[in-house]
XYZ file of C-alpha atoms in Angstrom:
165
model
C -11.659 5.031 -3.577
C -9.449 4.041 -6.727
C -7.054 2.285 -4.689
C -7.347 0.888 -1.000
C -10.316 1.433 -0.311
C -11.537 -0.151 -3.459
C -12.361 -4.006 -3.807
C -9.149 -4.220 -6.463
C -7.202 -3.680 -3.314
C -8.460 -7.043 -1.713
C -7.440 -8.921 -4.860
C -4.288 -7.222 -4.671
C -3.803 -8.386 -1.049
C -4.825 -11.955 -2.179
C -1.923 -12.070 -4.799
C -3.952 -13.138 -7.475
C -3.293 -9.969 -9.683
C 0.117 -9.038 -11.234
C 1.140 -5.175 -10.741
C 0.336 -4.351 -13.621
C -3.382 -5.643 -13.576
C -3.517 -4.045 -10.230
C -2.327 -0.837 -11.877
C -4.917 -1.114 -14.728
C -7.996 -1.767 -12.478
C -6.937 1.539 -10.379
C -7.222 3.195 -13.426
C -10.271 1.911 -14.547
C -11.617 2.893 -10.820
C -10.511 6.969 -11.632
C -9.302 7.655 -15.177
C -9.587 11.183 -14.438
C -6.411 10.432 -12.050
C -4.123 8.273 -13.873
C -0.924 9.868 -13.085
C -1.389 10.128 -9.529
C -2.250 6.243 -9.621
C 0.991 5.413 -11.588
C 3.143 7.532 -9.315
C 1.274 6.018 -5.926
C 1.625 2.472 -7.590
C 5.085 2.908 -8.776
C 6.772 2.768 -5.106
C 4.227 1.602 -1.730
C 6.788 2.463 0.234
C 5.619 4.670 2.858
C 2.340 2.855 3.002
C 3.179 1.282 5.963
C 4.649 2.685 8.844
C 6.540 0.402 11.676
C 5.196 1.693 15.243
C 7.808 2.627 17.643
C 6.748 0.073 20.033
C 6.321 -2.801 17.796
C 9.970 -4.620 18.266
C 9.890 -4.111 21.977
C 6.172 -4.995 22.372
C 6.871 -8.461 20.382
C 9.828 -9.144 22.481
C 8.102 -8.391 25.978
C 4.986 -11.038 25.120
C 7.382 -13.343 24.322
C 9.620 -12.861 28.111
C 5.595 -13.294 29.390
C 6.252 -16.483 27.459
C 3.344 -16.127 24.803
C 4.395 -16.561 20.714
C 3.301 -13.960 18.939
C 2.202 -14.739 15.089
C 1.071 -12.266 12.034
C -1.684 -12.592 10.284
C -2.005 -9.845 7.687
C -3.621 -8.956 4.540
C -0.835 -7.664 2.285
C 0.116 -7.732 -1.077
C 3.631 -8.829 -2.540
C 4.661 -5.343 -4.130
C 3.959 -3.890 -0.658
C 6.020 -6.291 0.981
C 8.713 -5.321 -1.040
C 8.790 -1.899 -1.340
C 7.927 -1.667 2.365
C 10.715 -4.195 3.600
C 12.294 -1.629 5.129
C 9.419 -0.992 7.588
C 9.146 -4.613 8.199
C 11.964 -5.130 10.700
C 9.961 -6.722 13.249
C 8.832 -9.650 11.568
C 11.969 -11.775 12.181
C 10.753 -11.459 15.802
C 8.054 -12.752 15.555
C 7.020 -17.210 15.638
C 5.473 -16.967 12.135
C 3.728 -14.753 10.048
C 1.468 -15.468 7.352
C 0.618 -12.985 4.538
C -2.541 -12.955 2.011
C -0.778 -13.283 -1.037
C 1.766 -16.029 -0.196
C -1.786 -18.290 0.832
C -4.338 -16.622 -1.858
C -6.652 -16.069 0.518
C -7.154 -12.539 2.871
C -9.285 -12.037 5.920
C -11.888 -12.375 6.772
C -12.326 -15.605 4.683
C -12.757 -18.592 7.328
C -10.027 -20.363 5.032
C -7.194 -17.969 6.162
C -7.578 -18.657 9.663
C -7.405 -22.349 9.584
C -4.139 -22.407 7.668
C -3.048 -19.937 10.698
C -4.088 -22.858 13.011
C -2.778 -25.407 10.593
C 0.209 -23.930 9.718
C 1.455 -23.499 13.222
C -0.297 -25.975 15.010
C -2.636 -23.624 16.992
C -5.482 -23.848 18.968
C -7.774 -21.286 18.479
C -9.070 -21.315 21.715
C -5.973 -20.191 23.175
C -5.543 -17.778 20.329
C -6.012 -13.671 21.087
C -6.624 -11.837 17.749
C -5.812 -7.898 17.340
C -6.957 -6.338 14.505
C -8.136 -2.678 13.406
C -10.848 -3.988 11.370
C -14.219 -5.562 13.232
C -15.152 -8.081 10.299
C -11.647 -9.499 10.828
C -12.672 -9.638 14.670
C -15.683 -11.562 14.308
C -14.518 -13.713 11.865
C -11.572 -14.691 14.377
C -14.236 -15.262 17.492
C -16.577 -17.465 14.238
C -13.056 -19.296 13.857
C -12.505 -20.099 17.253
C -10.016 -17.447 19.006
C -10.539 -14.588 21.102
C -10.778 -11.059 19.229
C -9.923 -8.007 20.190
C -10.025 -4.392 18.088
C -7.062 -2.690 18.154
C -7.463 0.862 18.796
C -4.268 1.356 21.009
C -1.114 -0.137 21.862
C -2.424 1.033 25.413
C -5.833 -0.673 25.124
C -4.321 -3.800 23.265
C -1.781 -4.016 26.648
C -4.976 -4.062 29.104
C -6.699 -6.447 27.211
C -4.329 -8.584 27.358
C -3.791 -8.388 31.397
C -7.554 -8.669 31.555
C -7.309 -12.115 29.994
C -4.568 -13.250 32.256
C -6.076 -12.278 34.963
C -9.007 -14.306 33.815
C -7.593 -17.716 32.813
């Protein structure tokens, strides 16, 4: 509740707080656990974990010939302490992160500089995400959404809408 699940994590995502604020507003959040903030704040690695069928999901969709894009919430200290678990990104068409544009999902804003940025049309857009206020804010925006629940389920949905258009 002090950290990621607090609204101080959204800022963090959004870039618009140094580490050190960040730090200090976890703090504030739990006093009573200070050191285990400063020692989970000191290295996010291991925050994120790369799934074992990312890389060869990303490159299958594209031999379907679809582009494949990120869209992610995620703060600049995670990105580089998690680098390491972020080998599939150079994969990918484009990826655009929170706190590079100062704005996270599932602010209208960040989806039209997805669509800007890459010269998109939402309407030919599928959106995966695990969170459903991401989801509808993608279908409000103009794409098709989709929770993610399973690399399995993500896969079907996907030859559902084929099958469709």
């Amino acid at each position: 509740d002090a950290t990621v699940l607090n609204q101080t994590w959204d800022e963090y995502d959004r870039g618009v707080l140094t580490d050190e604020e960040v730090l200090n507003r976890f703090i504030k959040n739990d006093p009573a656990i200070e050191k285990e903030l400063r020692i989970f704040s000191a290295n996010l690695s291991g925050i994120i974990k790369e799934f074992p069928y990312a890389r060869q999901w990303i490159l299958d969709l594209k031999a379907q010939g679809f582009q494949v894009y990120i869209l992610s919430n995620f703060g600049s200290k995670c990105m580089r302490d998690c680098k390491d678990e972020m080998g599939f990104v150079p994969l990918v068409d484009g990826a655009l992160f929170s706190y590079e544009e100062k704005v996270v999902k599932p602010d209208d804003a960040i989806y039209q500089k997805l669509y800007k940025r890459f010269h998109l049309k939402p309407e030919e857009c599928l959106f995966f995400d695990d969170r459903e206020d991401n989801i509808k804010a993608a279908i409000e925006n103009g794409m098709h959404g989709i929770v993610f629940k399973s690399y399995e389920q993500a896969k079907e949905a996907i030859a559902k809408l084929k099958e469709e258009s």
